[in-house]
Amino acid sequence: MRLDKFLKVSRLIKRRTVANEACDAGRVLVNGKVAKASLNVKEGDVIEIHFGTRTVKVEVLDVQETVRKEEAKELYRFL
């Protein structure tokens, strides 16, 4: 699954266009490297997102195309 879509489905970022812009600005790292929105995300990847002064670091546990709001937190775990 594409990185921008995973960020939206997992609800780490609210909208896919915002996720796309964050990737283009270089604020999203996957396994320590700056990632493009089209990068393929798989289980075990570590995603780091820089929101201004705050940084969120998560590990991908599962990749699903669609998921309910309540189950979205099961796709990743905070590090």
Tab-separated table of N, CA and C in Angstrom:
chain	number	residue	atom	x	y	z
A	1	MET	N	0.846	-1.177	0.000
A	1	MET	CA	0.000	0.000	0.000
A	1	MET	C	0.892	1.241	0.000
A	2	ARG	N	0.454	2.257	-0.715
A	2	ARG	CA	1.194	3.522	-0.765
A	2	ARG	C	1.260	4.173	0.615
A	3	LEU	N	2.341	4.879	0.872
A	3	LEU	CA	2.543	5.536	2.165
A	3	LEU	C	1.447	6.545	2.473
A	4	ASP	N	1.095	7.402	1.508
A	4	ASP	CA	0.074	8.412	1.771
A	4	ASP	C	-1.278	7.785	2.092
A	5	LYS	N	-1.606	6.687	1.426
A	5	LYS	CA	-2.881	6.011	1.706
A	5	LYS	C	-2.850	5.349	3.084
A	6	PHE	N	-1.706	4.750	3.463
A	6	PHE	CA	-1.607	4.135	4.788
A	6	PHE	C	-1.785	5.168	5.889
A	7	LEU	N	-1.167	6.337	5.719
A	7	LEU	CA	-1.289	7.389	6.733
A	7	LEU	C	-2.732	7.823	6.903
A	8	LYS	N	-3.492	7.845	5.806
A	8	LYS	CA	-4.907	8.218	5.878
A	8	LYS	C	-5.741	7.096	6.493
A	9	VAL	N	-5.560	5.855	6.023
A	9	VAL	CA	-6.344	4.717	6.518
A	9	VAL	C	-6.103	4.492	8.008
A	10	SER	N	-4.845	4.650	8.444
A	10	SER	CA	-4.517	4.448	9.852
A	10	SER	C	-4.891	5.650	10.709
A	11	ARG	N	-5.291	6.735	10.058
A	11	ARG	CA	-5.709	7.974	10.708
A	11	ARG	C	-4.575	8.667	11.462
A	12	LEU	N	-3.345	8.429	11.025
A	12	LEU	CA	-2.217	9.191	11.568
A	12	LEU	C	-2.257	10.611	11.010
A	13	ILE	N	-2.700	10.734	9.743
A	13	ILE	CA	-2.945	12.029	9.118
A	13	ILE	C	-4.364	11.986	8.566
A	14	LYS	N	-5.101	13.081	8.764
A	14	LYS	CA	-6.537	13.088	8.493
A	14	LYS	C	-6.913	12.892	7.022
A	15	ARG	N	-6.189	13.583	6.104
A	15	ARG	CA	-6.544	13.500	4.691
A	15	ARG	C	-5.357	13.061	3.851
A	16	ARG	N	-5.641	12.381	2.762
A	16	ARG	CA	-4.576	11.862	1.899
A	16	ARG	C	-3.780	12.988	1.239
A	17	THR	N	-4.455	14.082	0.891
A	17	THR	CA	-3.737	15.200	0.273
A	17	THR	C	-2.749	15.819	1.258
A	18	VAL	N	-3.134	15.884	2.527
A	18	VAL	CA	-2.240	16.415	3.564
A	18	VAL	C	-1.064	15.459	3.751
A	19	ALA	N	-1.326	14.160	3.722
A	19	ALA	CA	-0.263	13.157	3.833
A	19	ALA	C	0.699	13.284	2.657
A	20	ASN	N	0.158	13.515	1.469
A	20	ASN	CA	0.958	13.686	0.257
A	20	ASN	C	1.865	14.909	0.383
A	21	GLU	N	1.315	16.016	0.882
A	21	GLU	CA	2.081	17.250	1.053
A	21	GLU	C	3.183	17.076	2.096
A	22	ALA	N	2.894	16.337	3.175
A	22	ALA	CA	3.895	16.095	4.213
A	22	ALA	C	5.059	15.283	3.652
A	23	CYS	N	4.752	14.310	2.811
A	23	CYS	CA	5.803	13.502	2.180
A	23	CYS	C	6.643	14.355	1.234
A	24	ASP	N	5.992	15.197	0.440
A	24	ASP	CA	6.705	16.061	-0.503
A	24	ASP	C	7.609	17.052	0.219
A	25	ALA	N	7.203	17.482	1.421
A	25	ALA	CA	7.988	18.446	2.199
A	25	ALA	C	9.139	17.775	2.953
A	26	GLY	N	9.207	16.450	2.900
A	26	GLY	CA	10.283	15.732	3.567
A	26	GLY	C	10.074	15.548	5.054
A	27	ARG	N	8.825	15.627	5.515
A	27	ARG	CA	8.534	15.498	6.945
A	27	ARG	C	8.186	14.073	7.361
A	28	VAL	N	8.201	13.126	6.404
A	28	VAL	CA	7.879	11.734	6.713
A	28	VAL	C	9.092	10.865	6.384
A	29	LEU	N	9.541	10.083	7.377
A	29	LEU	CA	10.665	9.176	7.180
A	29	LEU	C	10.190	7.746	7.376
A	30	VAL	N	10.672	6.843	6.530
A	30	VAL	CA	10.378	5.422	6.679
A	30	VAL	C	11.708	4.713	6.829
A	31	ASN	N	11.882	4.010	7.939
A	31	ASN	CA	13.129	3.312	8.260
A	31	ASN	C	14.330	4.255	8.201
A	32	GLY	N	14.137	5.497	8.663
A	32	GLY	CA	15.224	6.455	8.761
A	32	GLY	C	15.544	7.225	7.494
A	33	LYS	N	14.783	6.995	6.417
A	33	LYS	CA	15.038	7.696	5.151
A	33	LYS	C	13.816	8.516	4.758
A	34	VAL	N	14.061	9.693	4.174
A	34	VAL	CA	12.953	10.527	3.693
A	34	VAL	C	12.206	9.738	2.626
A	35	ALA	N	10.869	9.699	2.753
A	35	ALA	CA	10.065	8.852	1.874
A	35	ALA	C	9.130	9.667	0.993
A	36	LYS	N	8.932	9.182	-0.221
A	36	LYS	CA	7.939	9.770	-1.119
A	36	LYS	C	6.579	9.157	-0.803
A	37	ALA	N	5.518	9.827	-1.247
A	37	ALA	CA	4.153	9.363	-0.989
A	37	ALA	C	3.874	8.017	-1.656
A	38	SER	N	4.597	7.712	-2.730
A	38	SER	CA	4.341	6.483	-3.484
A	38	SER	C	5.073	5.263	-2.930
A	39	LEU	N	5.868	5.441	-1.876
A	39	LEU	CA	6.619	4.328	-1.297
A	39	LEU	C	5.679	3.235	-0.814
A	40	ASN	N	6.048	1.995	-1.068
A	40	ASN	CA	5.219	0.861	-0.656
A	40	ASN	C	5.490	0.527	0.814
A	41	VAL	N	4.452	0.604	1.655
A	41	VAL	CA	4.580	0.334	3.091
A	41	VAL	C	4.259	-1.127	3.350
A	42	LYS	N	5.074	-1.773	4.211
A	42	LYS	CA	4.820	-3.161	4.577
A	42	LYS	C	4.953	-3.321	6.089
A	43	GLU	N	4.515	-4.458	6.600
A	43	GLU	CA	4.586	-4.715	8.034
A	43	GLU	C	6.035	-4.664	8.502
A	44	GLY	N	6.250	-4.069	9.671
A	44	GLY	CA	7.593	-3.973	10.236
A	44	GLY	C	8.292	-2.655	9.946
A	45	ASP	N	7.777	-1.867	8.996
A	45	ASP	CA	8.371	-0.568	8.692
A	45	ASP	C	8.183	0.390	9.873
A	46	VAL	N	9.161	1.266	10.076
A	46	VAL	CA	9.068	2.290	11.115
A	46	VAL	C	8.855	3.632	10.423
A	47	ILE	N	7.728	4.285	10.738
A	47	ILE	CA	7.379	5.567	10.125
A	47	ILE	C	7.555	6.664	11.163
A	48	GLU	N	8.235	7.737	10.761
A	48	GLU	CA	8.457	8.886	11.640
A	48	GLU	C	7.879	10.109	10.944
A	49	ILE	N	6.964	10.808	11.635
A	49	ILE	CA	6.303	11.978	11.060
A	49	ILE	C	6.624	13.191	11.925
A	50	HIS	N	7.069	14.277	11.289
A	50	HIS	CA	7.391	15.516	12.005
A	50	HIS	C	6.235	16.501	11.844
A	51	PHE	N	5.534	16.780	12.961
A	51	PHE	CA	4.445	17.763	13.001
A	51	PHE	C	4.974	18.993	13.732
A	52	GLY	N	5.556	19.941	13.031
A	52	GLY	CA	6.093	21.137	13.679
A	52	GLY	C	7.158	20.770	14.692
A	53	THR	N	6.865	20.957	15.984
A	53	THR	CA	7.840	20.640	17.026
A	53	THR	C	7.683	19.213	17.539
A	54	ARG	N	6.580	18.571	17.197
A	54	ARG	CA	6.288	17.221	17.678
A	54	ARG	C	6.701	16.178	16.649
A	55	THR	N	7.190	15.048	17.123
A	55	THR	CA	7.541	13.939	16.236
A	55	THR	C	6.799	12.691	16.689
A	56	VAL	N	6.181	12.000	15.736
A	56	VAL	CA	5.459	10.766	16.025
A	56	VAL	C	6.198	9.630	15.336
A	57	LYS	N	6.522	8.581	16.112
A	57	LYS	CA	7.237	7.437	15.566
A	57	LYS	C	6.400	6.185	15.812
A	58	VAL	N	6.049	5.469	14.735
A	58	VAL	CA	5.211	4.279	14.854
A	58	VAL	C	5.802	3.131	14.048
A	59	GLU	N	5.437	1.908	14.447
A	59	GLU	CA	5.809	0.713	13.694
A	59	GLU	C	4.545	0.162	13.056
A	60	VAL	N	4.629	-0.202	11.783
A	60	VAL	CA	3.482	-0.745	11.051
A	60	VAL	C	3.283	-2.194	11.487
A	61	LEU	N	2.085	-2.512	11.994
A	61	LEU	CA	1.764	-3.869	12.419
A	61	LEU	C	0.947	-4.610	11.374
A	62	ASP	N	0.109	-3.884	10.642
A	62	ASP	CA	-0.772	-4.505	9.660
A	62	ASP	C	-1.087	-3.496	8.566
A	63	VAL	N	-1.321	-3.990	7.362
A	63	VAL	CA	-1.667	-3.128	6.234
A	63	VAL	C	-3.001	-3.610	5.676
A	64	GLN	N	-4.023	-2.738	5.729
A	64	GLN	CA	-5.349	-3.074	5.201
A	64	GLN	C	-5.852	-1.919	4.351
A	65	GLU	N	-6.608	-2.250	3.289
A	65	GLU	CA	-7.135	-1.226	2.384
A	65	GLU	C	-8.183	-0.345	3.064
A	66	THR	N	-9.084	-0.967	3.812
A	66	THR	CA	-10.111	-0.208	4.529
A	66	THR	C	-10.201	-0.742	5.955
A	67	VAL	N	-10.519	0.155	6.872
A	67	VAL	CA	-10.628	-0.241	8.275
A	67	VAL	C	-11.564	0.738	8.982
A	68	ARG	N	-12.307	0.224	9.978
A	68	ARG	CA	-13.209	1.096	10.725
A	68	ARG	C	-12.413	1.970	11.677
A	69	LYS	N	-13.013	3.078	12.068
A	69	LYS	CA	-12.349	4.057	12.927
A	69	LYS	C	-11.811	3.426	14.209
A	70	GLU	N	-12.600	2.548	14.828
A	70	GLU	CA	-12.211	1.932	16.094
A	70	GLU	C	-11.012	0.997	15.924
A	71	GLU	N	-10.872	0.389	14.742
A	71	GLU	CA	-9.813	-0.591	14.502
A	71	GLU	C	-8.552	0.037	13.911
A	72	ALA	N	-8.570	1.327	13.610
A	72	ALA	CA	-7.443	1.986	12.954
A	72	ALA	C	-6.184	1.944	13.810
A	73	LYS	N	-6.326	2.014	15.128
A	73	LYS	CA	-5.165	2.014	16.020
A	73	LYS	C	-4.455	0.666	16.056
A	74	GLU	N	-5.098	-0.386	15.552
A	74	GLU	CA	-4.491	-1.715	15.536
A	74	GLU	C	-3.517	-1.893	14.370
A	75	LEU	N	-3.465	-0.914	13.459
A	75	LEU	CA	-2.572	-0.996	12.290
A	75	LEU	C	-1.138	-0.623	12.649
A	76	TYR	N	-0.932	0.053	13.786
A	76	TYR	CA	0.401	0.518	14.168
A	76	TYR	C	0.542	0.542	15.682
A	77	ARG	N	1.800	0.674	16.124
A	77	ARG	CA	2.038	0.894	17.558
A	77	ARG	C	3.094	1.974	17.709
A	78	PHE	N	2.912	2.811	18.734
A	78	PHE	CA	3.827	3.914	18.989
A	78	PHE	C	5.150	3.397	19.546
A	79	LEU	N	6.236	4.035	19.143
A	79	LEU	CA	7.573	3.676	19.640
A	79	LEU	C	8.107	4.781	20.534
